CSV table of N, CA and C in Angstrom, one decimal:
chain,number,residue,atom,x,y,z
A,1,UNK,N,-12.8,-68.1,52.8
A,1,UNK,CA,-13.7,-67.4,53.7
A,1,UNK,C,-13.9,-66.0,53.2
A,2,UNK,N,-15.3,-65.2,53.1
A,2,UNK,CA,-15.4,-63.9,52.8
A,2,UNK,C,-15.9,-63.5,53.9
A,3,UNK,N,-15.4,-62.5,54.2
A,3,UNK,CA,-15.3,-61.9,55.6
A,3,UNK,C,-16.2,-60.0,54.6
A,4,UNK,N,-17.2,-59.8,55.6
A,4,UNK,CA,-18.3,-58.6,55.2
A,4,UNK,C,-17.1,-57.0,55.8
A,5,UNK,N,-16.2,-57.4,56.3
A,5,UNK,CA,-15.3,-56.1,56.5
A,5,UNK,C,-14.9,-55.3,55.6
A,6,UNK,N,-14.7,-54.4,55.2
A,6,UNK,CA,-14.5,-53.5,53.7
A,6,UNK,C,-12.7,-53.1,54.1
A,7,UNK,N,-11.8,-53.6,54.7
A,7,UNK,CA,-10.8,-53.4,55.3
A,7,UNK,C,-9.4,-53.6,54.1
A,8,UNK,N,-8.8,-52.8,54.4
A,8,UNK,CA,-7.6,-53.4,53.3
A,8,UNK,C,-6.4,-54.3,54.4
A,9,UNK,N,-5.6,-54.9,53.7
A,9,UNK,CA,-4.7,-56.3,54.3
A,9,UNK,C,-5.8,-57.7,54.9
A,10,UNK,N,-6.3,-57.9,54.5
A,10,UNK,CA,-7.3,-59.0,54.8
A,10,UNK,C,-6.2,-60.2,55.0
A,11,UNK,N,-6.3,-61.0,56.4
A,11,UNK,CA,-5.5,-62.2,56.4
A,11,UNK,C,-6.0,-63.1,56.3
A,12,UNK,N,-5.4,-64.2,56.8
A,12,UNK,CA,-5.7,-65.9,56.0
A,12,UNK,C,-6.0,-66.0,57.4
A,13,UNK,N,-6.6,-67.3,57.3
A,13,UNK,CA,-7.4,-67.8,58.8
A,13,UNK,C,-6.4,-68.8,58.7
A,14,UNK,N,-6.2,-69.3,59.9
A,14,UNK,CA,-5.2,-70.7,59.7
A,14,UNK,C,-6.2,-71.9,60.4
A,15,UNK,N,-6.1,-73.0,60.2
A,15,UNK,CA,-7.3,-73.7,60.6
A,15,UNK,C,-6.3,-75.0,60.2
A,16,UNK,N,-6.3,-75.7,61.7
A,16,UNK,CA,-5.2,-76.8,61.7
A,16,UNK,C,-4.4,-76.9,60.8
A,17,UNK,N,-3.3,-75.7,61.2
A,17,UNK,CA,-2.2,-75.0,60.5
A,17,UNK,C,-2.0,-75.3,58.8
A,18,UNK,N,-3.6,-74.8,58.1
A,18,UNK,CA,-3.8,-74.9,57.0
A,18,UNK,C,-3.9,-73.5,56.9
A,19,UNK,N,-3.4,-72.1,56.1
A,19,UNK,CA,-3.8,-71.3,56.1
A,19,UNK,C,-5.0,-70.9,54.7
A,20,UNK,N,-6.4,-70.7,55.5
A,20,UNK,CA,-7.4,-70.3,54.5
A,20,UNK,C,-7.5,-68.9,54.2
A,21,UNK,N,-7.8,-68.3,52.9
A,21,UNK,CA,-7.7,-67.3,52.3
A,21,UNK,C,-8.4,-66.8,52.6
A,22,UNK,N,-8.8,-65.1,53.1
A,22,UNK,CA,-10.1,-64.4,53.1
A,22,UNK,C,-10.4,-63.4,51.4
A,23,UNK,N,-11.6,-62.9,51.4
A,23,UNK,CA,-11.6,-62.2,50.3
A,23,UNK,C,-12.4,-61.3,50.9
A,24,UNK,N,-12.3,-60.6,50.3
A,24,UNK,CA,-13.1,-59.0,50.7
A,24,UNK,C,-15.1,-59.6,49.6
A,25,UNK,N,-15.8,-58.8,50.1
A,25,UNK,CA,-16.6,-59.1,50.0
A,25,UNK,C,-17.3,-58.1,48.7
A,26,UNK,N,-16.8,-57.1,48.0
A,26,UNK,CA,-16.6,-56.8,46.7
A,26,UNK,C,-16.2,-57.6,45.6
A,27,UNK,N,-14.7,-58.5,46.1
A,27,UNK,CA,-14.2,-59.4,45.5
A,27,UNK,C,-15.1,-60.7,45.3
A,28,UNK,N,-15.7,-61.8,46.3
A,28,UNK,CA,-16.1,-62.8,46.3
A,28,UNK,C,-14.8,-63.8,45.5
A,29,UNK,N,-15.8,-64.8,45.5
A,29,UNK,CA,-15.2,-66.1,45.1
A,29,UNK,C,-16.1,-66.8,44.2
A,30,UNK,N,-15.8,-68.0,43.6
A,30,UNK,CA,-16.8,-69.0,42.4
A,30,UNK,C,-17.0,-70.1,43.2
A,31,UNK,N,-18.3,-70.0,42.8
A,31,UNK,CA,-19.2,-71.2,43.9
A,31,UNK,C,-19.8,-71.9,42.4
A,32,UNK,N,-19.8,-73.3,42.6
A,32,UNK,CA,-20.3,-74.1,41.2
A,32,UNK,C,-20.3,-73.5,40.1
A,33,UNK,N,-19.5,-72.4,39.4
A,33,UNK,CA,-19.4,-71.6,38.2
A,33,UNK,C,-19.8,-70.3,38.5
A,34,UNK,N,-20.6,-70.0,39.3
A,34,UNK,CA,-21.0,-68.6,39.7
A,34,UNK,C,-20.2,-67.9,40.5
A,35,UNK,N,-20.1,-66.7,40.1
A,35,UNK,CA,-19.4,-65.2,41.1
A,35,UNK,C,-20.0,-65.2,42.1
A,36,UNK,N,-20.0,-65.2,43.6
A,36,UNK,CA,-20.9,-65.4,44.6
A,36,UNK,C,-19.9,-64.2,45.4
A,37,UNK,N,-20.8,-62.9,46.0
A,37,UNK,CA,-19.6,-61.8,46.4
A,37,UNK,C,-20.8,-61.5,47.4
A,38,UNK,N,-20.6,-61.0,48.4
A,38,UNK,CA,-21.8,-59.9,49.5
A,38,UNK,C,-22.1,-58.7,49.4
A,39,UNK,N,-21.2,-58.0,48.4
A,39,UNK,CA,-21.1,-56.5,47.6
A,39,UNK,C,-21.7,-56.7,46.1
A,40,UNK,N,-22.6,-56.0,45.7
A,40,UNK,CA,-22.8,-55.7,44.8
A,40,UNK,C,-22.8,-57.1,43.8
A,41,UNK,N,-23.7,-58.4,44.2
A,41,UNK,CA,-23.7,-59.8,44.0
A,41,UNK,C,-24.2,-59.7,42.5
A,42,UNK,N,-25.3,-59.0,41.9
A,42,UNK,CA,-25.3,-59.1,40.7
A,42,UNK,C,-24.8,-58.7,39.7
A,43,UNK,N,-24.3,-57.4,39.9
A,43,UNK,CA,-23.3,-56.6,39.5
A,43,UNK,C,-21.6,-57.6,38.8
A,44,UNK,N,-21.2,-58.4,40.1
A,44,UNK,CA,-20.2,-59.3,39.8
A,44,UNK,C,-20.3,-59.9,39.5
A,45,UNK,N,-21.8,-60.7,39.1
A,45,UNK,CA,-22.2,-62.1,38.2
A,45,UNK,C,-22.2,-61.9,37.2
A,46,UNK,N,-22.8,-60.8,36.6
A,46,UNK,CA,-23.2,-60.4,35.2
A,46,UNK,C,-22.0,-60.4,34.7
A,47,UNK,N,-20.6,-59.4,35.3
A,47,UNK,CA,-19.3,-59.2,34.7
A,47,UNK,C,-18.8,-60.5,34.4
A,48,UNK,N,-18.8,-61.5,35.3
A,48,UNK,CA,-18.4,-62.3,35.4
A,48,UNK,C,-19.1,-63.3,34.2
A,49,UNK,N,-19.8,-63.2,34.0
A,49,UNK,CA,-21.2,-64.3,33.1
A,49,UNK,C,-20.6,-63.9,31.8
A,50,UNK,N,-20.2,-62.8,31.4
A,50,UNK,CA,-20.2,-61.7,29.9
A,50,UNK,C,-18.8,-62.3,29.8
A,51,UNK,N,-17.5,-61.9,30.8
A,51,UNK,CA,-16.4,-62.4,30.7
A,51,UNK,C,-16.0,-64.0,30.1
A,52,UNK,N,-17.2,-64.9,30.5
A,52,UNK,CA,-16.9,-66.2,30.6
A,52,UNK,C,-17.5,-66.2,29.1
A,53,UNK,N,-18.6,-65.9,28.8
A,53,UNK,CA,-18.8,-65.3,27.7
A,53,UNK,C,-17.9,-65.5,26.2
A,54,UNK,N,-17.7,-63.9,26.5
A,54,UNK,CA,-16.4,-63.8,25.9
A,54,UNK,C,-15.6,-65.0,25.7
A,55,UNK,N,-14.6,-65.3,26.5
A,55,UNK,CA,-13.7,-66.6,26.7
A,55,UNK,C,-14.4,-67.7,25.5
A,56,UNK,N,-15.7,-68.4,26.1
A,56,UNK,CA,-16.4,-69.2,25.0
A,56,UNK,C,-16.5,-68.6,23.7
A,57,UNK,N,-17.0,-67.0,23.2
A,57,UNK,CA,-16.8,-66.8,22.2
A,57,UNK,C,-15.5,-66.8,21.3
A,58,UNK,N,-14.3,-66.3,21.8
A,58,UNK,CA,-13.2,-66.4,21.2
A,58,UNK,C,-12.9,-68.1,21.1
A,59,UNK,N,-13.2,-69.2,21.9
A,59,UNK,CA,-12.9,-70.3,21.6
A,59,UNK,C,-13.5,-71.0,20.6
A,60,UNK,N,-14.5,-70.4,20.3
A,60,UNK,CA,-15.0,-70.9,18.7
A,60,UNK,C,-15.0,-70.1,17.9
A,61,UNK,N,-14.4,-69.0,17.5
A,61,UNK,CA,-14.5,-67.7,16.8
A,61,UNK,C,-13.8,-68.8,15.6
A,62,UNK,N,-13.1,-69.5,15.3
A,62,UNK,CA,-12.8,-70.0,13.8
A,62,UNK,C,-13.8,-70.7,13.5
A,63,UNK,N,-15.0,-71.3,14.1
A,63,UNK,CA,-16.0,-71.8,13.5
A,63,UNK,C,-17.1,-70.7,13.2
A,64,UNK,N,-16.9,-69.7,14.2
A,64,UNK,CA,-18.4,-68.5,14.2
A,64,UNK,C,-17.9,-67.4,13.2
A,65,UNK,N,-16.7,-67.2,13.1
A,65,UNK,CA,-16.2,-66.4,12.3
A,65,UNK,C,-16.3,-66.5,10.9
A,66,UNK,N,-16.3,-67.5,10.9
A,66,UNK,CA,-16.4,-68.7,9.3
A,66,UNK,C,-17.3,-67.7,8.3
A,67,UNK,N,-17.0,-66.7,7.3
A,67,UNK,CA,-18.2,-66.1,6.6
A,67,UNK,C,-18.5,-66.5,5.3
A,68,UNK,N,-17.9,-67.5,5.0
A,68,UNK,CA,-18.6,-68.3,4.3
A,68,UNK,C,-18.9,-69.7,4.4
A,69,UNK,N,-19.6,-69.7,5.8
A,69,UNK,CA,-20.3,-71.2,6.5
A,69,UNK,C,-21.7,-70.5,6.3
A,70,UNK,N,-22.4,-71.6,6.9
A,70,UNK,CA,-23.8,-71.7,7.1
A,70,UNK,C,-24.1,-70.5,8.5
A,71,UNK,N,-25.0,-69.3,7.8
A,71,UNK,CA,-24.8,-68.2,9.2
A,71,UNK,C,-26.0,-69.0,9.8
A,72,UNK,N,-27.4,-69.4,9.7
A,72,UNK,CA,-27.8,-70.2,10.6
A,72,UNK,C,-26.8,-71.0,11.3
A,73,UNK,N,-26.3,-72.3,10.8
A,73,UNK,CA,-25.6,-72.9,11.9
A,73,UNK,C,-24.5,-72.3,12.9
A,74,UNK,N,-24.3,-71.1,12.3
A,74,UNK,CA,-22.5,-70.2,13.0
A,74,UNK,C,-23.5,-69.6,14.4
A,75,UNK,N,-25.0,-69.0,14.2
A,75,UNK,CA,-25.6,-68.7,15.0
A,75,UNK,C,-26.7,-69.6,15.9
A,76,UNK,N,-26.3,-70.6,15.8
A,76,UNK,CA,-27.1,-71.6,16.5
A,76,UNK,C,-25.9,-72.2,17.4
A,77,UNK,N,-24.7,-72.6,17.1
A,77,UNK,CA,-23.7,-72.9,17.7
A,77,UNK,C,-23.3,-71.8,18.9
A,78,UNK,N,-23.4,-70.3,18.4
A,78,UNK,CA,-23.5,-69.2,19.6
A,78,UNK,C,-24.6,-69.3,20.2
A,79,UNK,N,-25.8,-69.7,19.9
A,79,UNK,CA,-26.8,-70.0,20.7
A,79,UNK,C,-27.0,-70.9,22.2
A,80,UNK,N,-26.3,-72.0,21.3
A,80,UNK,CA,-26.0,-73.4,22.4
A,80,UNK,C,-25.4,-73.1,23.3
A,81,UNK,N,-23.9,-72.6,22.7
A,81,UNK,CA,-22.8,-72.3,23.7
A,81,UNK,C,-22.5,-71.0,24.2
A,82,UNK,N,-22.7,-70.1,23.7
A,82,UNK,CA,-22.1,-68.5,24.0
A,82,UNK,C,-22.7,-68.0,24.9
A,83,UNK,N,-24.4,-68.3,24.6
A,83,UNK,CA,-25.6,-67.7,25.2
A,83,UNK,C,-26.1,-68.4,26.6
A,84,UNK,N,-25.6,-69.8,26.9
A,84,UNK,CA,-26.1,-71.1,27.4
A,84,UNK,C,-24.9,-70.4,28.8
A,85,UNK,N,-23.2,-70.1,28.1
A,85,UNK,CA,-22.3,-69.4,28.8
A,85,UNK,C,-22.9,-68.1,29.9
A,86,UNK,N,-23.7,-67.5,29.1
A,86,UNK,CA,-23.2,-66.1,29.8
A,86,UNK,C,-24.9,-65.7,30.6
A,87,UNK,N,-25.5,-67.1,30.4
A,87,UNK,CA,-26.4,-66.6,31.1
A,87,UNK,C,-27.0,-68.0,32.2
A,88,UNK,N,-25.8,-68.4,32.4
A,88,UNK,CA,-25.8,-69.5,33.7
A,88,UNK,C,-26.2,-68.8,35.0
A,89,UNK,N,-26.8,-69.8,35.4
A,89,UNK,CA,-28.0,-69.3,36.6
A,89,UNK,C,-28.2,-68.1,36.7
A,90,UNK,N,-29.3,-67.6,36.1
A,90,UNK,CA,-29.2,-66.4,35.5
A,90,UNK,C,-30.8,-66.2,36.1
A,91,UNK,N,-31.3,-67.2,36.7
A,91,UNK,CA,-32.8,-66.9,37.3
A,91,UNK,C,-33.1,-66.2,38.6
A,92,UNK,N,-31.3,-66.3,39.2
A,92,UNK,CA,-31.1,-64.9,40.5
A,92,UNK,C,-30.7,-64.1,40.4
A,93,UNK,N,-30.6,-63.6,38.9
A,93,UNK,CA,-30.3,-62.4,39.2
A,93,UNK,C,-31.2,-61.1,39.4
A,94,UNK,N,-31.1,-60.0,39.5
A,94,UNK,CA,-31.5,-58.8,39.6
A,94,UNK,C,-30.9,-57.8,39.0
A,95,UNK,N,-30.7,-58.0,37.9
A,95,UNK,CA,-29.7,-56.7,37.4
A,95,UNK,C,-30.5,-55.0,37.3
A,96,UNK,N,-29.5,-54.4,37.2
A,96,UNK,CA,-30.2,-52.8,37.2
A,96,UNK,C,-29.9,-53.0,35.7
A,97,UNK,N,-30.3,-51.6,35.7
A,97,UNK,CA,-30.4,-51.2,34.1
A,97,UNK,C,-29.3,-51.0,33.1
A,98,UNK,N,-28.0,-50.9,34.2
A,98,UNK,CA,-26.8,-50.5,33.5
A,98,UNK,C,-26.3,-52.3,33.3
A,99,UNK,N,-27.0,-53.2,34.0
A,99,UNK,CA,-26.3,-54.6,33.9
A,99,UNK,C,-26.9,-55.4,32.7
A,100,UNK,N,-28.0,-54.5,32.3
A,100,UNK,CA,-28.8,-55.1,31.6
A,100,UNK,C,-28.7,-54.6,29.8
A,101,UNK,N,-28.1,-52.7,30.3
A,101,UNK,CA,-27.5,-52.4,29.0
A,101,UNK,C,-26.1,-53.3,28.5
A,102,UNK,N,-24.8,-53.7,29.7
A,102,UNK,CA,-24.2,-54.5,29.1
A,102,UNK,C,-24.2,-55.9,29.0
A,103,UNK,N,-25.2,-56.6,29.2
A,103,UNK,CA,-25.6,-57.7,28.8
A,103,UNK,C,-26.1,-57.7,27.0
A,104,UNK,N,-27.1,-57.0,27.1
A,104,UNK,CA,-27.4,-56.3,25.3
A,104,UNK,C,-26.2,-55.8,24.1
A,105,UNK,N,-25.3,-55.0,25.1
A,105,UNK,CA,-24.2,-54.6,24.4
A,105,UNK,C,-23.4,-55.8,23.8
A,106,UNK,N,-22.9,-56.3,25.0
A,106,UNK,CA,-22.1,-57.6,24.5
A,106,UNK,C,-23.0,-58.6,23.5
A,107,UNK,N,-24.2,-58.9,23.6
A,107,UNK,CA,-24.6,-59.9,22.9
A,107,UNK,C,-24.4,-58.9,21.1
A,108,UNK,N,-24.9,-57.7,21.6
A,108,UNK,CA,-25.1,-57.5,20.2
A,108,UNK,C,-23.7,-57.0,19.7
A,109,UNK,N,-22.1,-57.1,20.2
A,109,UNK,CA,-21.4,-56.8,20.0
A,109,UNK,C,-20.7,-58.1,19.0
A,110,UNK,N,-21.2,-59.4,20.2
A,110,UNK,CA,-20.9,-60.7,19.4
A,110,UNK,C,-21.5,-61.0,17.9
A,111,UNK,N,-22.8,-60.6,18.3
A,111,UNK,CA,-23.7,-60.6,17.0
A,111,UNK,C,-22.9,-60.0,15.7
A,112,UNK,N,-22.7,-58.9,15.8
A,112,UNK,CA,-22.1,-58.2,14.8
A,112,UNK,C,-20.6,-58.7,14.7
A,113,UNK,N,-20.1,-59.1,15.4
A,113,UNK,CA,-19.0,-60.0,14.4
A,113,UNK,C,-19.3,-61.3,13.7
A,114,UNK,N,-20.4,-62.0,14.4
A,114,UNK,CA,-20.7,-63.2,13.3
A,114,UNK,C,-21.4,-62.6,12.5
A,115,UNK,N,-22.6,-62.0,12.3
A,115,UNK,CA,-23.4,-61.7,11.3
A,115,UNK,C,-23.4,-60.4,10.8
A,116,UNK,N,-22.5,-59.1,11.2
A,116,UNK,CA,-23.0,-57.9,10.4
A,116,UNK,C,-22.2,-57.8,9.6
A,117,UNK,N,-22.5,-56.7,8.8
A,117,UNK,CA,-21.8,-56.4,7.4
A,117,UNK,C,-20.9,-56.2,7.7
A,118,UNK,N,-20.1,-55.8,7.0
A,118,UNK,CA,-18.9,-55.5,7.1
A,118,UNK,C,-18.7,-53.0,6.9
A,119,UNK,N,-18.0,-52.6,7.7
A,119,UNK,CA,-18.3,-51.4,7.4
A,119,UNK,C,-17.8,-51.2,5.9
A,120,UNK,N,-18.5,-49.9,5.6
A,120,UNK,CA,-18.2,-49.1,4.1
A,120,UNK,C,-16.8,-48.1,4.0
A,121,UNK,N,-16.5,-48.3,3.4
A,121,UNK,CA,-14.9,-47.3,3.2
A,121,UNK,C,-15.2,-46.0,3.9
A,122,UNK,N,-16.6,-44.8,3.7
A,122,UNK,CA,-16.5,-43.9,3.6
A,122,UNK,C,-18.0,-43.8,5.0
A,123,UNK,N,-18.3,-44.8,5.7
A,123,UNK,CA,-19.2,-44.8,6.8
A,123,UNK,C,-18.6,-44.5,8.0
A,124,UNK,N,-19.7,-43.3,8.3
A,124,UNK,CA,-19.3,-43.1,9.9
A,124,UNK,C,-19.6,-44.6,10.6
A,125,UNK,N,-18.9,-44.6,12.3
A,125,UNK,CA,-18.4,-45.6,12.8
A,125,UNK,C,-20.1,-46.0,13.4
A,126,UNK,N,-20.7,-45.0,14.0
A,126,UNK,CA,-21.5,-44.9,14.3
A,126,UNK,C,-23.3,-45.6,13.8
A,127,UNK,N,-22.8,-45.0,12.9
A,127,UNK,CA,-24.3,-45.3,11.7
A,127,UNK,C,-23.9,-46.9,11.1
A,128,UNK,N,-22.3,-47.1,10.9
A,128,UNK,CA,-22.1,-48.4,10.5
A,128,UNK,C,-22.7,-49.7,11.9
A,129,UNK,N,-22.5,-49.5,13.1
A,129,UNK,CA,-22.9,-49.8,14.4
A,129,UNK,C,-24.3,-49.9,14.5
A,130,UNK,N,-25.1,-49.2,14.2
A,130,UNK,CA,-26.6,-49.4,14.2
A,130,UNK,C,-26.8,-49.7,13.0
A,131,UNK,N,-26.2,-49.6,11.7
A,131,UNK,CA,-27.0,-50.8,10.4
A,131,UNK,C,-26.6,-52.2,10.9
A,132,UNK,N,-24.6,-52.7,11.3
A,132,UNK,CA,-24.7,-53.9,11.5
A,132,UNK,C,-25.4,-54.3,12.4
A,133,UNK,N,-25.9,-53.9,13.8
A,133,UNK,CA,-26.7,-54.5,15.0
A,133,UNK,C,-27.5,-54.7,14.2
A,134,UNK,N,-28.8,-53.6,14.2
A,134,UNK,CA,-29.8,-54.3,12.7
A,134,UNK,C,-30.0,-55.4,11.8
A,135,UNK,N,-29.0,-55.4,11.5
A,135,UNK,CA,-28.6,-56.8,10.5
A,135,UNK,C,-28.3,-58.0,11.2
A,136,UNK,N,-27.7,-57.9,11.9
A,136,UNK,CA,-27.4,-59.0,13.0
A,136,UNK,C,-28.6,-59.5,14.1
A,137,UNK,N,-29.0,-58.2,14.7
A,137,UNK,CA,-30.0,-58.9,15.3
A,137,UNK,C,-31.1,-59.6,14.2
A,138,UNK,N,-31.2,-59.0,13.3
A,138,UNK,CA,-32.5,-59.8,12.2
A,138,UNK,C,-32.2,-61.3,11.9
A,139,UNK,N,-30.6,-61.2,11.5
A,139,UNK,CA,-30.2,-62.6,11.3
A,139,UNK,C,-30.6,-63.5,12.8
A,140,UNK,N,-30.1,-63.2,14.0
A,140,UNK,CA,-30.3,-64.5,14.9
A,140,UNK,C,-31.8,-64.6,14.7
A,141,UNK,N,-32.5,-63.6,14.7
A,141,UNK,CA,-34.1,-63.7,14.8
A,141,UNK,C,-34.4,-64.6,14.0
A,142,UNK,N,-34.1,-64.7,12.8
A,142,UNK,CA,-34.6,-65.2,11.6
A,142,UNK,C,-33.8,-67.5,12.2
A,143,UNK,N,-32.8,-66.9,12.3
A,143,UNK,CA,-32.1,-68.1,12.9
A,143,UNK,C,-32.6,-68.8,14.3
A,144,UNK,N,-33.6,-68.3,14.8
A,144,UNK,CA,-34.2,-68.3,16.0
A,144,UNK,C,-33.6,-68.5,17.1
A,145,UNK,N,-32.2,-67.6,17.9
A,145,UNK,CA,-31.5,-67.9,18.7
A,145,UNK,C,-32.2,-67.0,19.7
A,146,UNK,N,-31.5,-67.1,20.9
A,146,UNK,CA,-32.1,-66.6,21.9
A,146,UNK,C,-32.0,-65.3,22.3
A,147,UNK,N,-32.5,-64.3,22.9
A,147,UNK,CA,-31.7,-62.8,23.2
A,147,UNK,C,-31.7,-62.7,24.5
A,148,UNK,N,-30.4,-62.4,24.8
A,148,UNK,CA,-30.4,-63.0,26.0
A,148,UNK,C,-31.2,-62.0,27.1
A,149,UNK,N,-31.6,-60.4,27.4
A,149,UNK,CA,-32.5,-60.1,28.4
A,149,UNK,C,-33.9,-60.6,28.3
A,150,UNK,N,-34.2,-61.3,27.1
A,150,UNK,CA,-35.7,-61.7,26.7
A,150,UNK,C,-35.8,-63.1,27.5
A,151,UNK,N,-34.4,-63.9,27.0
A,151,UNK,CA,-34.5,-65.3,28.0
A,151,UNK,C,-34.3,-65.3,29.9
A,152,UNK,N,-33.2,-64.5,29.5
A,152,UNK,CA,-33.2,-64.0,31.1
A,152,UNK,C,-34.6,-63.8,32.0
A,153,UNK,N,-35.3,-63.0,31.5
A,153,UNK,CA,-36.2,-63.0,32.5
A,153,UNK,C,-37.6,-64.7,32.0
A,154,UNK,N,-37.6,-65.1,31.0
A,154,UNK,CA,-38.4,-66.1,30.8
A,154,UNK,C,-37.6,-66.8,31.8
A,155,UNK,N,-36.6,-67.5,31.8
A,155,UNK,CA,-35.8,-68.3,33.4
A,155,UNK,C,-36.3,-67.7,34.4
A,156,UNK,N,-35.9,-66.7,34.9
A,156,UNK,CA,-36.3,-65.9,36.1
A,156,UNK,C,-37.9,-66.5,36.6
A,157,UNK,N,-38.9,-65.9,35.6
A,157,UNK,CA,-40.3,-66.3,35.9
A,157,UNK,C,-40.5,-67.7,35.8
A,158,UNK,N,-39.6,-68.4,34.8
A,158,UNK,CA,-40.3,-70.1,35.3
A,158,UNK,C,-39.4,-70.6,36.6
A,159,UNK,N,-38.5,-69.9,37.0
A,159,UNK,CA,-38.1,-70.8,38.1
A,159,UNK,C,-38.8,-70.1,39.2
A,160,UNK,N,-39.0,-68.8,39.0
A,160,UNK,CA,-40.6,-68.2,40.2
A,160,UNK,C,-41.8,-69.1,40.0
A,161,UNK,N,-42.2,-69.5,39.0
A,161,UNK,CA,-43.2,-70.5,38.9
A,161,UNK,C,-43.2,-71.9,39.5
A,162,UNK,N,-41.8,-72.3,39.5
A,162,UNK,CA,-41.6,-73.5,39.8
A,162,UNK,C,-41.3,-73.6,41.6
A,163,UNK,N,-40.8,-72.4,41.8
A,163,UNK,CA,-40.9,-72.7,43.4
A,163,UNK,C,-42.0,-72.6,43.6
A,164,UNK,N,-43.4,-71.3,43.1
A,164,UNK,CA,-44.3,-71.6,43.7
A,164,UNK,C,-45.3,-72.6,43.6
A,165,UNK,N,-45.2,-73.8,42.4
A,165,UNK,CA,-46.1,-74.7,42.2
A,165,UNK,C,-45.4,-75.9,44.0
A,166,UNK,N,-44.0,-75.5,44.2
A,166,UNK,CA,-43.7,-76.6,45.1
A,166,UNK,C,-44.2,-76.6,46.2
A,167,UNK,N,-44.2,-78.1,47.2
A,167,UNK,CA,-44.5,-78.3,48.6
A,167,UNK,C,-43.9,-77.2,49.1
A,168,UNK,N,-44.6,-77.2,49.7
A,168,UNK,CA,-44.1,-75.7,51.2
A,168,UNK,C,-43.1,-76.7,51.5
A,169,UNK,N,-42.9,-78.0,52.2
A,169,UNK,CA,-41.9,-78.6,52.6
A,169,UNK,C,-41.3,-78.8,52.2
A,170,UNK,N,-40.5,-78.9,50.7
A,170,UNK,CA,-39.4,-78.9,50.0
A,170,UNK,C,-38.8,-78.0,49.4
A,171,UNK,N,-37.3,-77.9,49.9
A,171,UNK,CA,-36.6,-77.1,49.7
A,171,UNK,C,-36.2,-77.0,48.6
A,172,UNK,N,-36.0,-75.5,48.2
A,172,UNK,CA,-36.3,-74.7,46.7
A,172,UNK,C,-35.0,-75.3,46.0
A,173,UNK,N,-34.7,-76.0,44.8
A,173,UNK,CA,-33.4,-76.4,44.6
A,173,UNK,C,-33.2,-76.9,42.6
């Protein structure tokens, strides 16, 4: 149960002496794979989408890591999976600008461990950080993988497209 109170000691509801849990409504809970919270809903999805993310990335990191595999297929495999990961139902969201800088970050943080160079002995950390993004983003581009604020909003507008081609009488689903 998420109860809209902002209260600290939140109790359990008992319900034919089953005790059900409350969550504060910052916190939320996972509804079919999604962060579903009454505070700050997109905010917790995005964290939550990047986190799961992550998780997926480190579980193939011996295949994506591979630098002397095939970097198209290392980057098509993060395509399917990494990108498919962190941007599940991704057509409600509404992110601000700060959710949208770390959506970018992360992708291009992943990027740069499969595909950027490796830094120079004597390179600032910095300037090494924008040649490998550089290089990395060029590579998925070239590899034709997805980015993920670019697909984000293509979902977004076709599922706005697709409720509005529907019956008024059928519910949006």
């Amino acid at each position: 149960v998420q109860t809209s109170r902002h209260t600290e000691g939140v109790i359990a509801i008992n319900v034919d002496g089953q005790p059900i849990p409350q969550v504060l409504p910052s916190v939320g809970f996972k509804v079919l794979g999604t962060q579903f919270s009454l505070h700050d809903r997109t905010s917790a999805e995005v964290k939550a989408r990047i986190a799961a993310a992550w998780g997926k990335f480190y579980s193939l990191w011996p295949v994506l890591g591979k630098r002397d595999g095939n970097i198209t297929k290392r980057l098509r495999l993060f395509d399917s999976s990494v990108t498919q990961t962190a941007l599940w139902c991704s057509e409600s969201w509404l992110p601000t600008l700060k959710e949208k800088r770390l959506l970018m970050s992360a992708q291009n943080h992943m990027l740069r461990r499969i595909a950027g160079p490796k830094r120079r002995p004597d390179e600032e950390w910095v300037v090494w950080v924008k040649r490998a993004t550089h290089a990395a983003r060029a590579a998925a581009k070239k590899a034709g993988i997805r980015f993920w604020l670019e697909t984000h909003l293509k979902n977004k507008w076709g599922w706005a497209g697709h409720v509005t081609r529907m019956d008024r009488d059928r519910l949006a689903c």
